[in-house]
Short mmCIF file of C-alpha atoms and ligand atoms in Angstrom, two decimals:
data_model
loop_
_atom_site.label_atom_id
_atom_site.label_comp_id
_atom_site.label_asym_id
_atom_site.label_seq_id
_atom_site.Cartn_x
_atom_site.Cartn_y
_atom_site.Cartn_z
CA MET A 1 0.44 -4.42 -14.82
CA ASP A 2 -3.19 -5.54 -14.70
CA ASN A 3 -5.22 -4.33 -11.76
CA ILE A 4 -7.44 -6.95 -10.19
CA ILE A 5 -9.00 -4.69 -7.56
CA SER A 6 -9.76 -1.03 -7.96
CA VAL A 7 -10.94 1.04 -5.00
CA SER A 8 -12.16 4.52 -5.82
CA GLN A 9 -12.89 7.35 -3.39
CA LEU A 10 -14.14 4.91 -0.82
CA SER A 11 -15.47 6.27 2.46
CA LYS A 12 -17.09 4.53 5.39
CA THR A 13 -18.92 6.18 8.24
CA TYR A 14 -20.23 3.77 10.88
CA ALA A 15 -23.74 4.11 12.29
CA GLY A 16 -22.45 5.94 15.37
CA GLY A 17 -20.99 8.64 13.09
CA PHE A 18 -17.36 7.53 13.21
CA GLN A 19 -15.58 7.87 9.87
CA ALA A 20 -13.35 4.82 9.52
CA LEU A 21 -12.35 5.37 5.86
CA LYS A 22 -11.79 8.71 4.17
CA SER A 23 -11.87 8.70 0.37
CA VAL A 24 -9.54 5.77 -0.14
CA ASP A 25 -8.09 5.12 -3.60
CA LEU A 26 -6.19 1.88 -4.11
CA GLU A 27 -5.27 -0.43 -6.96
CA ILE A 28 -4.22 -4.01 -6.36
CA GLN A 29 -2.21 -5.63 -9.12
CA LYS A 30 -2.88 -9.12 -10.34
CA GLY A 31 -0.52 -11.65 -8.78
CA GLU A 32 1.12 -9.38 -6.24
CA ILE A 33 1.48 -9.70 -2.50
CA PHE A 34 0.19 -6.43 -1.12
CA ALA A 35 0.59 -5.55 2.53
CA LEU A 36 -1.76 -3.04 4.08
CA LEU A 37 0.21 -1.74 6.99
CA GLY A 38 -1.31 0.36 9.73
CA PRO A 39 -1.75 0.66 13.46
CA ASN A 40 -4.78 -0.71 15.30
CA GLY A 41 -7.92 1.17 14.41
CA ALA A 42 -6.50 2.51 11.13
CA GLY A 43 -9.34 1.04 9.05
CA LYS A 44 -7.75 -2.12 7.63
CA THR A 45 -10.54 -4.53 8.55
CA THR A 46 -13.15 -2.02 7.45
CA LEU A 47 -11.53 -1.73 4.01
CA ILE A 48 -11.35 -5.50 3.60
CA GLY A 49 -14.93 -5.90 4.81
CA ILE A 50 -16.17 -3.55 2.10
CA ILE A 51 -14.16 -5.16 -0.69
CA CYS A 52 -15.48 -8.58 0.37
CA GLY A 53 -19.05 -7.29 0.48
CA ILE A 54 -19.52 -7.80 4.23
CA LEU A 55 -19.87 -4.07 4.95
CA ASN A 56 -21.61 -1.42 2.90
CA PRO A 57 -19.57 1.54 1.74
CA SER A 58 -20.89 5.02 2.56
CA GLN A 59 -19.38 6.50 -0.60
CA GLY A 60 -17.23 5.49 -3.51
CA SER A 61 -16.91 2.24 -5.43
CA VAL A 62 -14.88 -0.94 -5.68
CA SER A 63 -14.43 -3.23 -8.65
CA VAL A 64 -12.98 -6.72 -8.58
CA GLY A 65 -11.87 -8.22 -11.85
CA GLY A 66 -13.68 -5.35 -13.59
CA ASN A 67 -17.01 -6.08 -11.84
CA ASP A 68 -18.69 -3.75 -9.39
CA ILE A 69 -18.88 -5.28 -5.91
CA ILE A 70 -22.48 -4.21 -5.41
CA ASP A 71 -23.98 -4.74 -8.87
CA ASP A 72 -22.12 -8.01 -9.39
CA PHE A 73 -21.81 -9.16 -5.82
CA LEU A 74 -21.95 -12.92 -6.41
CA LYS A 75 -19.37 -12.72 -9.14
CA THR A 76 -16.91 -10.60 -7.18
CA ARG A 77 -17.41 -12.48 -3.93
CA SER A 78 -16.66 -15.81 -5.62
CA MET A 79 -13.34 -14.38 -6.85
CA ILE A 80 -12.31 -13.68 -3.28
CA GLY A 81 -11.20 -15.83 -0.38
CA LEU A 82 -11.15 -14.24 3.06
CA VAL A 83 -9.35 -15.35 6.18
CA PRO A 84 -10.91 -13.08 8.79
CA GLN A 85 -9.13 -11.54 11.72
CA GLU A 86 -11.19 -13.50 14.23
CA LEU A 87 -10.61 -17.20 13.75
CA THR A 88 -13.55 -19.52 14.23
CA THR A 89 -12.09 -22.97 14.47
CA ASP A 90 -13.58 -24.58 17.56
CA THR A 91 -15.42 -27.21 15.64
CA PHE A 92 -15.63 -30.96 16.07
CA GLU A 93 -15.84 -31.46 12.31
CA THR A 94 -12.89 -32.90 10.44
CA VAL A 95 -10.63 -30.86 8.20
CA TRP A 96 -11.88 -32.67 5.12
CA THR A 97 -15.59 -32.10 5.86
CA THR A 98 -15.12 -28.46 6.81
CA VAL A 99 -13.12 -27.48 3.74
CA ASN A 100 -15.45 -29.29 1.35
CA PHE A 101 -18.44 -27.67 3.03
CA SER A 102 -16.94 -24.20 2.59
CA ARG A 103 -16.66 -24.79 -1.12
CA GLY A 104 -20.33 -25.78 -1.22
CA LEU A 105 -21.29 -22.47 0.40
CA PHE A 106 -20.16 -20.74 -2.77
CA GLY A 107 -22.42 -22.94 -4.85
CA LYS A 108 -19.47 -24.67 -6.47
CA PRO A 109 -19.86 -28.35 -7.35
CA ALA A 110 -17.82 -30.74 -5.21
CA ASN A 111 -14.25 -31.16 -6.41
CA PRO A 112 -12.39 -33.58 -4.14
CA GLY A 113 -9.33 -33.39 -6.40
CA HIS A 114 -8.99 -29.66 -5.84
CA ILE A 115 -9.45 -29.96 -2.08
CA GLU A 116 -6.85 -32.72 -1.97
CA GLN A 117 -4.34 -30.56 -3.82
CA LEU A 118 -5.08 -27.62 -1.58
CA LEU A 119 -4.63 -29.62 1.62
CA LYS A 120 -1.37 -31.01 0.29
CA LYS A 121 -0.11 -27.55 -0.61
CA LEU A 122 -0.91 -26.38 2.92
CA SER A 123 0.71 -29.47 4.49
CA LEU A 124 -2.67 -30.49 5.89
CA TRP A 125 -3.19 -33.69 3.96
CA ASP A 126 -2.18 -36.02 6.78
CA LYS A 127 -4.56 -34.11 9.04
CA LYS A 128 -7.55 -34.41 6.74
CA ASP A 129 -9.44 -36.75 9.08
CA SER A 130 -8.51 -34.89 12.26
CA ARG A 131 -11.10 -32.91 14.14
CA ILE A 132 -10.24 -29.23 13.85
CA ILE A 133 -10.61 -28.58 17.57
CA ALA A 134 -7.77 -31.04 18.22
CA LEU A 135 -5.28 -29.29 15.91
CA SER A 136 -2.45 -26.99 16.94
CA GLY A 137 -2.83 -23.23 16.44
CA GLY A 138 -0.68 -23.29 13.32
CA MET A 139 -2.68 -26.08 11.75
CA LYS A 140 -5.94 -24.29 12.56
CA ARG A 141 -4.69 -21.24 10.70
CA ARG A 142 -3.86 -23.42 7.72
CA VAL A 143 -7.40 -24.82 7.83
CA MET A 144 -8.77 -21.27 7.73
CA ILE A 145 -6.71 -20.64 4.62
CA ALA A 146 -7.87 -23.90 3.06
CA LYS A 147 -11.48 -22.90 3.72
CA ALA A 148 -10.88 -19.50 2.15
CA LEU A 149 -9.35 -21.11 -0.95
CA SER A 150 -11.83 -23.98 -1.24
CA HIS A 151 -13.85 -22.30 -4.01
CA GLU A 152 -10.76 -21.52 -6.11
CA PRO A 153 -10.70 -17.73 -5.72
CA GLN A 154 -8.02 -15.70 -7.50
CA ILE A 155 -7.67 -13.32 -4.59
CA LEU A 156 -6.91 -14.11 -0.99
CA PHE A 157 -7.34 -11.64 1.87
CA LEU A 158 -5.53 -12.41 5.08
CA ASP A 159 -6.59 -10.07 7.87
CA GLU A 160 -3.79 -10.01 10.47
CA PRO A 161 -2.73 -13.57 9.68
CA THR A 162 -0.17 -13.72 12.45
CA ALA A 163 -1.56 -11.47 15.19
CA GLY A 164 -0.74 -13.00 18.54
CA VAL A 165 1.19 -15.83 16.96
CA ASP A 166 4.66 -16.86 18.08
CA VAL A 167 7.69 -16.18 15.92
CA GLU A 168 8.07 -19.71 14.61
CA LEU A 169 4.46 -19.91 13.52
CA ARG A 170 4.74 -16.51 11.91
CA LYS A 171 7.65 -17.62 9.74
CA ASP A 172 5.73 -20.75 8.89
CA MET A 173 2.77 -18.63 7.77
CA TRP A 174 5.05 -16.47 5.62
CA ALA A 175 6.24 -19.60 3.84
CA VAL A 176 2.63 -20.67 3.22
CA VAL A 177 1.79 -17.26 1.77
CA LYS A 178 4.81 -17.38 -0.56
CA THR A 179 3.74 -20.82 -1.79
CA LEU A 180 0.24 -19.56 -2.53
CA SER A 181 1.62 -16.52 -4.28
CA ASP A 182 3.84 -18.72 -6.45
CA SER A 183 0.73 -20.61 -7.50
CA GLY A 184 -0.72 -17.37 -8.89
CA VAL A 185 -3.07 -16.17 -6.14
CA THR A 186 -3.16 -12.41 -5.57
CA ILE A 187 -2.63 -11.84 -1.86
CA ILE A 188 -3.63 -8.88 0.26
CA LEU A 189 -2.67 -9.05 3.89
CA THR A 190 -3.13 -6.59 6.66
CA THR A 191 -0.69 -6.32 9.45
CA HIS A 192 0.63 -3.99 12.06
CA TYR A 193 3.93 -5.85 12.10
CA ILE A 194 6.37 -3.96 9.93
CA GLU A 195 8.64 -6.96 9.78
CA GLU A 196 5.85 -8.92 8.17
CA ALA A 197 5.28 -6.37 5.43
CA GLU A 198 9.00 -6.05 4.91
CA GLU A 199 9.45 -9.79 4.64
CA MET A 200 6.56 -10.67 2.37
CA ALA A 201 5.17 -7.82 0.35
CA ASP A 202 5.89 -6.73 -3.20
CA ARG A 203 4.12 -3.46 -2.47
CA ILE A 204 3.10 -1.80 0.73
CA GLY A 205 0.24 0.57 1.45
CA VAL A 206 0.32 2.49 4.69
CA ILE A 207 -3.03 3.36 6.20
CA ASN A 208 -3.55 5.65 9.17
CA ASN A 209 -6.73 7.23 10.56
CA GLY A 210 -8.77 5.91 7.62
CA GLU A 211 -6.48 7.43 5.00
CA ILE A 212 -3.99 5.78 2.70
CA VAL A 213 -0.82 7.67 3.50
CA LEU A 214 1.20 6.13 0.70
CA VAL A 215 1.48 3.14 -1.59
CA ASP A 216 4.72 2.04 -3.09
CA ALA A 217 6.91 -0.89 -4.00
CA LYS A 218 8.70 -2.02 -0.89
CA THR A 219 12.13 -1.31 -2.25
CA GLU A 220 11.07 2.15 -3.49
CA LEU A 221 9.55 2.95 -0.16
CA MET A 222 12.74 2.15 1.63
CA ARG A 223 14.80 4.08 -0.87
CA LYS A 224 12.61 7.17 -0.86
CA LEU A 225 11.92 7.50 2.80
CA GLY A 226 15.03 6.00 4.16
CA LYS A 227 17.26 8.49 5.84
CA LYS A 228 20.86 7.56 6.05
CA GLN A 229 23.12 8.15 8.94
CA LEU A 230 26.82 8.69 8.92
CA THR A 231 28.56 7.89 12.18
CA VAL A 232 31.91 9.55 12.76
CA GLU A 233 34.05 7.82 15.39
CA LEU A 234 36.16 10.52 16.99
CA GLN A 235 39.68 10.18 18.28
CA GLN A 236 38.94 12.39 21.26
CA ASN A 237 35.65 12.99 22.93
CA LEU A 238 33.77 16.26 22.54
CA GLU A 239 31.91 18.02 25.32
CA ALA A 240 29.44 19.52 22.88
CA ILE A 241 28.89 19.97 19.16
CA PRO A 242 31.18 22.86 18.12
CA THR A 243 29.28 25.98 17.09
CA GLU A 244 30.93 26.04 13.65
CA LEU A 245 29.17 22.71 12.91
CA ALA A 246 25.75 23.95 14.03
CA GLY A 247 24.51 24.13 10.42
CA HIS A 248 24.54 20.35 10.05
CA GLU A 249 22.00 17.90 11.40
CA LEU A 250 24.30 16.40 13.98
CA ALA A 251 23.92 14.51 17.21
CA LEU A 252 26.61 13.71 19.72
CA SER A 253 26.66 10.39 21.57
CA ALA A 254 26.53 10.45 25.37
CA ASP A 255 30.22 9.56 25.69
CA GLY A 256 31.10 12.32 23.21
CA LEU A 257 32.98 9.88 21.01
CA GLN A 258 30.54 9.64 18.11
CA LEU A 259 29.04 12.30 15.90
CA VAL A 260 25.96 11.10 14.05
CA TYR A 261 25.01 12.94 10.89
CA THR A 262 21.57 12.32 9.34
CA TYR A 263 21.10 13.03 5.65
CA ASP A 264 18.52 12.55 2.98
CA THR A 265 19.39 9.95 0.35
CA GLN A 266 17.19 11.77 -2.18
CA ALA A 267 18.89 15.12 -1.84
CA GLU A 268 21.18 16.29 -4.60
CA ARG A 269 24.04 16.67 -2.17
CA THR A 270 24.54 14.57 0.90
CA GLY A 271 26.57 17.26 2.62
CA ILE A 272 29.14 14.73 3.72
CA ARG A 273 32.04 16.39 2.00
CA SER A 274 31.37 19.78 3.54
CA LEU A 275 30.86 18.19 6.95
CA LEU A 276 34.22 16.44 6.71
CA ASN A 277 35.87 19.67 5.58
CA GLU A 278 34.49 21.51 8.55
CA LEU A 279 35.55 18.79 10.96
CA ASP A 280 39.01 19.15 9.53
CA LYS A 281 38.94 22.95 9.89
CA ALA A 282 37.74 22.65 13.47
CA GLY A 283 40.65 20.32 14.18
CA ILE A 284 38.40 17.37 15.02
CA LYS A 285 40.07 14.10 14.10
CA PHE A 286 38.23 10.87 13.52
CA LYS A 287 39.30 7.26 13.39
CA ASP A 288 36.44 5.74 11.44
CA LEU A 289 33.30 6.43 9.43
CA SER A 290 30.27 4.19 8.93
CA THR A 291 26.83 4.60 7.40
CA SER A 292 23.50 2.96 8.15
CA GLN A 293 20.09 3.17 6.56
CA SER A 294 16.85 3.52 8.49
CA SER A 295 14.69 0.43 8.60
CA LEU A 296 11.10 0.20 7.44
CA GLU A 297 10.21 0.24 11.13
CA GLU A 298 11.59 3.74 11.59
CA ILE A 299 9.98 4.90 8.35
CA PHE A 300 6.61 3.60 9.50
CA VAL A 301 6.81 5.16 12.94
CA ASN A 302 7.62 8.48 11.25
CA LEU A 303 4.64 8.21 8.93
CA VAL A 304 2.00 7.33 11.46
CA LYS A 305 3.16 9.35 14.42
CA ARG A 306 0.37 11.57 15.56
CA PRO A 307 0.86 15.29 15.31
CA SER A 308 1.71 16.51 18.79
N1 ADP B 1 -19.10 -1.51 13.79
C1 ADP B 1 -18.42 -0.41 14.12
N2 ADP B 1 -19.04 0.68 14.60
C2 ADP B 1 -18.38 1.80 14.93
N3 ADP B 1 -17.04 1.96 14.79
C3 ADP B 1 -16.35 0.89 14.32
C4 ADP B 1 -17.00 -0.34 13.96
N4 ADP B 1 -16.05 -1.20 13.51
C5 ADP B 1 -14.89 -0.54 13.59
N5 ADP B 1 -15.05 0.71 14.07
C6 ADP B 1 -14.02 1.72 14.27
O1 ADP B 1 -13.42 2.03 13.03
C7 ADP B 1 -12.02 2.19 13.15
C8 ADP B 1 -11.31 1.25 12.21
O2 ADP B 1 -11.52 -0.10 12.64
P1 ADP B 1 -10.88 -1.30 11.87
O3 ADP B 1 -11.22 -1.21 10.43
O4 ADP B 1 -11.27 -2.54 12.59
O5 ADP B 1 -9.33 -0.99 12.07
P2 ADP B 1 -8.06 -1.96 11.95
O6 ADP B 1 -8.50 -3.23 11.30
O7 ADP B 1 -7.06 -1.20 11.13
O8 ADP B 1 -7.56 -2.17 13.35
C9 ADP B 1 -11.71 1.95 14.62
O9 ADP B 1 -11.60 3.20 15.26
C10 ADP B 1 -12.89 1.18 15.12
O10 ADP B 1 -13.10 1.43 16.49
MG1 MG B 2 -8.39 -5.17 11.95
#
Protein backbone atom coordinates (compact mmCIF):
# COMPACT_ATOMS: atom_id res chain seq x y z
CA MET A 1 0.00 0.00 0.00
CA ASP A 2 1.23 3.51 -0.81
CA ASN A 3 1.38 5.94 2.06
CA ILE A 4 0.09 9.40 1.27
CA ILE A 5 0.79 10.93 4.68
CA SER A 6 3.66 10.05 6.95
CA VAL A 7 3.87 11.46 10.47
CA SER A 8 7.11 10.86 12.30
CA GLN A 9 7.83 11.41 15.99
CA LEU A 10 5.54 14.39 16.06
CA SER A 11 5.20 16.32 19.30
CA LYS A 12 3.34 19.49 20.12
CA THR A 13 3.70 21.57 23.25
CA TYR A 14 1.42 24.62 23.39
CA ALA A 15 2.73 27.99 24.53
CA GLY A 16 1.36 27.48 28.04
CA GLY A 17 3.53 24.34 28.36
CA PHE A 18 0.80 21.76 27.78
CA GLN A 19 1.96 18.80 25.70
CA ALA A 20 -0.91 17.92 23.37
CA LEU A 21 1.00 15.41 21.19
CA LYS A 22 3.69 13.02 22.35
CA SER A 23 5.92 11.56 19.64
CA VAL A 24 3.17 10.50 17.29
CA ASP A 25 3.98 8.13 14.41
CA LEU A 26 1.27 7.54 11.84
CA GLU A 27 1.01 6.47 8.22
CA ILE A 28 -2.09 7.16 6.16
CA GLN A 29 -2.58 4.96 3.12
CA LYS A 30 -3.63 6.32 -0.22
CA GLY A 31 -7.35 5.91 -0.81
CA GLU A 32 -8.34 4.72 2.64
CA ILE A 33 -10.88 6.04 5.08
CA PHE A 34 -8.99 6.46 8.32
CA ALA A 35 -10.78 7.27 11.55
CA LEU A 36 -8.87 8.93 14.34
CA LEU A 37 -10.83 7.97 17.38
CA GLY A 38 -10.31 9.57 20.76
CA PRO A 39 -12.04 11.33 23.61
CA ASN A 40 -12.28 15.11 23.85
CA GLY A 41 -8.90 16.69 24.45
CA ALA A 42 -6.98 13.68 23.10
CA GLY A 43 -5.12 15.77 20.50
CA LYS A 44 -7.09 15.04 17.32
CA THR A 45 -7.57 18.64 16.20
CA THR A 46 -3.98 19.45 17.10
CA LEU A 47 -2.69 16.61 14.91
CA ILE A 48 -4.86 17.68 11.98
CA GLY A 49 -3.84 21.31 12.44
CA ILE A 50 -0.18 20.40 12.13
CA ILE A 51 -0.64 18.19 9.08
CA CYS A 52 -2.61 20.99 7.39
CA GLY A 53 0.06 23.54 8.27
CA ILE A 54 -2.15 25.63 10.55
CA LEU A 55 -0.11 24.84 13.67
CA ASN A 56 3.63 24.48 14.03
CA PRO A 57 4.99 21.22 15.35
CA SER A 58 7.34 21.36 18.33
CA GLN A 59 9.24 18.28 17.18
CA GLY A 60 9.13 15.68 14.46
CA SER A 61 8.10 15.84 10.82
CA VAL A 62 5.20 15.22 8.47
CA SER A 63 5.27 14.50 4.77
CA VAL A 64 2.32 14.60 2.41
CA GLY A 65 2.70 12.91 -0.94
CA GLY A 66 6.42 12.67 -0.21
CA ASN A 67 6.79 16.43 0.42
CA ASP A 68 7.71 17.96 3.75
CA ILE A 69 4.87 20.08 5.14
CA ILE A 70 7.21 22.90 6.13
CA ASP A 71 9.69 22.97 3.26
CA ASP A 72 6.99 22.41 0.64
CA PHE A 73 4.06 24.01 2.38
CA LEU A 74 2.20 25.29 -0.68
CA LYS A 75 2.49 21.95 -2.40
CA THR A 76 1.30 19.89 0.56
CA ARG A 77 -1.44 22.32 1.53
CA SER A 78 -2.90 22.24 -1.99
CA MET A 79 -3.13 18.44 -1.76
CA ILE A 80 -5.33 18.75 1.31
CA GLY A 81 -8.92 19.78 1.89
CA LEU A 82 -9.97 20.53 5.46
CA VAL A 83 -13.42 20.69 6.96
CA PRO A 84 -12.70 22.21 10.35
CA GLN A 85 -14.42 21.32 13.57
CA GLU A 86 -15.94 24.79 13.92
CA LEU A 87 -18.23 25.47 10.99
CA THR A 88 -18.31 28.99 9.62
CA THR A 89 -21.34 29.14 7.41
CA ASP A 90 -23.29 32.23 8.43
CA THR A 91 -22.77 33.97 5.16
CA PHE A 92 -25.19 35.70 2.82
CA GLU A 93 -23.21 34.56 -0.21
CA THR A 94 -24.62 31.87 -2.46
CA VAL A 95 -23.31 28.32 -2.55
CA TRP A 96 -21.95 28.80 -6.05
CA THR A 97 -20.01 31.99 -5.24
CA THR A 98 -18.60 30.63 -1.99
CA VAL A 99 -17.32 27.36 -3.42
CA ASN A 100 -15.78 29.02 -6.46
CA PHE A 101 -14.13 31.60 -4.23
CA SER A 102 -12.59 28.89 -2.06
CA ARG A 103 -10.96 27.38 -5.10
CA GLY A 104 -9.50 30.77 -5.97
CA LEU A 105 -7.90 31.00 -2.53
CA PHE A 106 -5.63 28.14 -3.53
CA GLY A 107 -4.54 30.01 -6.63
CA LYS A 108 -6.26 27.53 -8.91
CA PRO A 109 -7.78 28.86 -12.12
CA ALA A 110 -11.58 28.90 -12.22
CA ASN A 111 -13.09 25.58 -13.26
CA PRO A 112 -16.89 25.83 -13.29
CA GLY A 113 -17.14 22.30 -14.67
CA HIS A 114 -15.38 20.85 -11.64
CA ILE A 115 -17.48 22.86 -9.19
CA GLU A 116 -20.64 21.76 -10.97
CA GLN A 117 -19.63 18.10 -10.69
CA LEU A 118 -18.73 18.54 -7.05
CA LEU A 119 -22.04 20.19 -6.18
CA LYS A 120 -23.89 17.44 -8.00
CA LYS A 121 -21.95 14.74 -6.16
CA LEU A 122 -22.84 16.39 -2.86
CA SER A 123 -26.51 16.82 -3.87
CA LEU A 124 -26.09 20.58 -3.69
CA TRP A 125 -26.65 21.42 -7.33
CA ASP A 126 -30.24 22.58 -6.93
CA LYS A 127 -29.08 24.78 -4.05
CA LYS A 128 -26.31 26.47 -5.99
CA ASP A 129 -28.05 29.86 -6.03
CA SER A 130 -29.27 29.67 -2.43
CA ARG A 131 -27.73 31.86 0.21
CA ILE A 132 -25.80 29.66 2.62
CA ILE A 133 -27.34 31.22 5.71
CA ALA A 134 -30.76 30.02 4.53
CA LEU A 135 -29.73 26.35 4.20
CA SER A 136 -30.47 23.55 6.63
CA GLY A 137 -27.68 22.28 8.91
CA GLY A 138 -27.09 19.24 6.72
CA MET A 139 -26.79 21.32 3.58
CA LYS A 140 -24.39 23.71 5.31
CA ARG A 141 -22.15 20.78 6.16
CA ARG A 142 -22.20 19.70 2.55
CA VAL A 143 -21.19 23.23 1.53
CA MET A 144 -18.23 23.02 3.91
CA ILE A 145 -17.17 19.81 2.20
CA ALA A 146 -17.63 21.36 -1.24
CA LYS A 147 -15.42 24.28 -0.17
CA ALA A 148 -12.78 21.89 1.12
CA LEU A 149 -12.80 19.96 -2.17
CA SER A 150 -13.03 22.98 -4.47
CA HIS A 151 -9.31 22.94 -5.32
CA GLU A 152 -9.31 19.22 -6.17
CA PRO A 153 -7.26 17.91 -3.23
CA GLN A 154 -6.46 14.20 -2.98
CA ILE A 155 -6.89 14.20 0.77
CA LEU A 156 -9.86 15.31 2.80
CA PHE A 157 -9.78 15.90 6.55
CA LEU A 158 -13.09 15.96 8.35
CA ASP A 159 -12.69 17.10 11.95
CA GLU A 160 -15.68 15.78 13.92
CA PRO A 161 -17.97 15.90 10.89
CA THR A 162 -21.06 14.92 12.84
CA ALA A 163 -20.51 16.35 16.31
CA GLY A 164 -23.82 17.58 17.65
CA VAL A 165 -25.69 16.37 14.60
CA ASP A 166 -28.85 14.30 14.78
CA VAL A 167 -28.84 10.64 13.81
CA GLU A 168 -30.44 11.10 10.42
CA LEU A 169 -27.96 13.76 9.39
CA ARG A 170 -25.12 11.62 10.65
CA LYS A 171 -26.13 8.72 8.41
CA ASP A 172 -26.49 11.15 5.55
CA MET A 173 -22.95 12.39 6.15
CA TRP A 174 -21.63 8.82 6.21
CA ALA A 175 -23.16 8.27 2.78
CA VAL A 176 -21.48 11.44 1.48
CA VAL A 177 -18.11 10.30 2.81
CA LYS A 178 -18.49 6.88 1.17
CA THR A 179 -19.29 8.55 -2.16
CA LEU A 180 -16.19 10.72 -1.91
CA SER A 181 -14.08 7.74 -0.97
CA ASP A 182 -15.37 5.81 -3.99
CA SER A 183 -14.23 8.70 -6.16
CA GLY A 184 -10.66 8.15 -4.91
CA VAL A 185 -10.23 10.78 -2.19
CA THR A 186 -8.23 9.69 0.86
CA ILE A 187 -10.31 10.53 3.91
CA ILE A 188 -9.19 11.13 7.46
CA LEU A 189 -11.92 11.84 9.95
CA THR A 190 -11.76 12.44 13.63
CA THR A 191 -14.54 11.41 15.88
CA HIS A 192 -15.35 10.50 19.42
CA TYR A 193 -18.30 8.44 18.24
CA ILE A 194 -17.24 4.82 18.10
CA GLU A 195 -20.21 3.96 15.96
CA GLU A 196 -18.95 6.39 13.35
CA ALA A 197 -15.51 4.82 13.18
CA GLU A 198 -17.04 1.37 13.14
CA GLU A 199 -19.41 2.28 10.34
CA MET A 200 -17.06 4.10 8.02
CA ALA A 201 -13.40 3.40 8.54
CA ASP A 202 -11.09 0.97 6.81
CA ARG A 203 -8.56 1.53 9.57
CA ILE A 204 -8.83 3.06 12.98
CA GLY A 205 -6.25 4.87 15.06
CA VAL A 206 -7.00 5.39 18.72
CA ILE A 207 -5.51 8.48 20.31
CA ASN A 208 -5.55 9.27 24.01
CA ASN A 209 -3.65 11.90 26.01
CA GLY A 210 -1.64 12.91 22.93
CA GLU A 211 -0.46 9.38 22.21
CA ILE A 212 -1.50 6.99 19.49
CA VAL A 213 -2.54 3.95 21.48
CA LEU A 214 -2.96 1.71 18.47
CA VAL A 215 -3.60 1.65 14.75
CA ASP A 216 -5.19 -1.26 13.01
CA ALA A 217 -7.62 -2.37 10.37
CA LYS A 218 -11.08 -2.20 11.85
CA THR A 219 -11.74 -5.89 11.49
CA GLU A 220 -8.34 -6.77 12.99
CA LEU A 221 -8.95 -4.46 15.88
CA MET A 222 -12.21 -6.11 16.69
CA ARG A 223 -10.72 -9.56 16.34
CA LYS A 224 -7.65 -8.87 18.45
CA LEU A 225 -9.19 -6.94 21.25
CA GLY A 226 -12.58 -8.44 21.27
CA LYS A 227 -13.25 -10.56 24.28
CA LYS A 228 -15.90 -13.14 23.88
CA GLN A 229 -18.45 -14.09 26.43
CA LEU A 230 -20.13 -17.40 26.90
CA THR A 231 -23.44 -17.25 28.71
CA VAL A 232 -24.59 -20.43 30.39
CA GLU A 233 -28.33 -20.53 31.11
CA LEU A 234 -28.77 -22.65 34.21
CA GLN A 235 -31.64 -24.96 35.00
CA GLN A 236 -31.61 -23.95 38.64
CA ASN A 237 -30.42 -20.75 40.16
CA LEU A 238 -27.18 -20.54 42.11
CA GLU A 239 -26.69 -18.52 45.27
CA ALA A 240 -23.03 -17.98 44.52
CA ILE A 241 -20.31 -19.19 42.17
CA PRO A 242 -19.20 -22.59 43.53
CA THR A 243 -15.68 -22.57 44.93
CA GLU A 244 -14.55 -25.35 42.59
CA LEU A 245 -15.19 -22.95 39.67
CA ALA A 246 -13.22 -20.09 41.22
CA GLY A 247 -10.35 -20.57 38.75
CA HIS A 248 -12.45 -19.35 35.83
CA GLU A 249 -13.33 -15.77 34.99
CA LEU A 250 -16.99 -16.10 35.84
CA ALA A 251 -19.79 -13.79 36.79
CA LEU A 252 -23.19 -14.74 38.10
CA SER A 253 -26.31 -12.81 37.09
CA ALA A 254 -28.39 -11.19 39.83
CA ASP A 255 -31.12 -13.82 39.54
CA GLY A 256 -28.50 -16.57 39.74
CA LEU A 257 -29.74 -18.14 36.52
CA GLN A 258 -26.87 -17.17 34.22
CA LEU A 259 -23.17 -17.78 34.47
CA VAL A 260 -21.15 -15.50 32.21
CA TYR A 261 -17.69 -16.66 31.24
CA THR A 262 -15.30 -14.17 29.59
CA TYR A 263 -12.48 -15.53 27.45
CA ASP A 264 -9.82 -14.26 25.14
CA THR A 265 -10.35 -15.08 21.47
CA GLN A 266 -6.59 -14.93 20.88
CA ALA A 267 -5.69 -17.46 23.53
CA GLU A 268 -4.63 -20.92 22.46
CA ARG A 269 -7.36 -22.48 24.54
CA THR A 270 -10.68 -20.89 25.27
CA GLY A 271 -11.14 -22.89 28.44
CA ILE A 272 -14.72 -23.67 27.52
CA ARG A 273 -14.30 -27.40 27.56
CA SER A 274 -12.76 -27.48 31.01
CA LEU A 275 -15.42 -25.09 32.30
CA LEU A 276 -18.18 -27.35 31.01
CA ASN A 277 -16.46 -30.38 32.52
CA GLU A 278 -16.30 -28.72 35.89
CA LEU A 279 -19.93 -27.63 35.71
CA ASP A 280 -20.77 -31.23 35.06
CA LYS A 281 -18.63 -32.44 37.99
CA ALA A 282 -20.23 -29.88 40.28
CA GLY A 283 -23.64 -31.17 39.24
CA ILE A 284 -24.68 -27.85 37.70
CA LYS A 285 -27.06 -28.41 34.80
CA PHE A 286 -27.68 -25.91 32.06
CA LYS A 287 -30.38 -25.52 29.45
CA ASP A 288 -28.62 -23.35 26.92
CA LEU A 289 -25.33 -21.78 25.88
CA SER A 290 -24.75 -18.62 23.85
CA THR A 291 -21.74 -16.50 22.95
CA SER A 292 -21.36 -12.80 22.23
CA GLN A 293 -18.45 -10.66 21.13
CA SER A 294 -17.58 -7.30 22.66
CA SER A 295 -18.34 -4.30 20.49
CA LEU A 296 -15.85 -1.68 19.40
CA GLU A 297 -17.47 0.53 22.02
CA GLU A 298 -16.36 -1.74 24.85
CA ILE A 299 -12.91 -2.11 23.32
CA PHE A 300 -12.53 1.64 23.11
CA VAL A 301 -13.67 2.28 26.66
CA ASN A 302 -11.13 -0.30 27.82
CA LEU A 303 -8.32 1.37 25.88
CA VAL A 304 -8.88 4.92 26.99
CA LYS A 305 -9.99 4.39 30.55
CA ARG A 306 -7.77 6.36 32.83
CA PRO A 307 -5.64 4.47 35.28
CA SER A 308 -7.37 4.71 38.64
N1 LIG B 1 -4.09 26.80 21.79
C1 LIG B 1 -3.97 25.95 22.81
N2 LIG B 1 -3.25 26.26 23.90
C2 LIG B 1 -3.12 25.42 24.95
N3 LIG B 1 -3.68 24.19 24.99
C3 LIG B 1 -4.43 23.82 23.93
C4 LIG B 1 -4.61 24.67 22.79
N4 LIG B 1 -5.39 24.01 21.90
C5 LIG B 1 -5.68 22.83 22.45
N5 LIG B 1 -5.10 22.70 23.67
C6 LIG B 1 -5.17 21.54 24.55
O1 LIG B 1 -4.59 20.43 23.90
C7 LIG B 1 -5.32 19.24 24.14
C8 LIG B 1 -5.74 18.62 22.84
O2 LIG B 1 -6.70 19.46 22.19
P1 LIG B 1 -7.33 19.06 20.82
O3 LIG B 1 -6.26 18.73 19.85
O4 LIG B 1 -8.29 20.13 20.44
O5 LIG B 1 -8.11 17.73 21.23
P2 LIG B 1 -9.32 16.98 20.50
O6 LIG B 1 -9.48 17.56 19.13
O7 LIG B 1 -8.92 15.53 20.48
O8 LIG B 1 -10.52 17.20 21.36
C9 LIG B 1 -6.49 19.66 25.03
O9 LIG B 1 -6.16 19.36 26.36
C10 LIG B 1 -6.61 21.13 24.81
O10 LIG B 1 -7.13 21.77 25.95
MG1 LIG C 1 -11.08 18.44 18.23
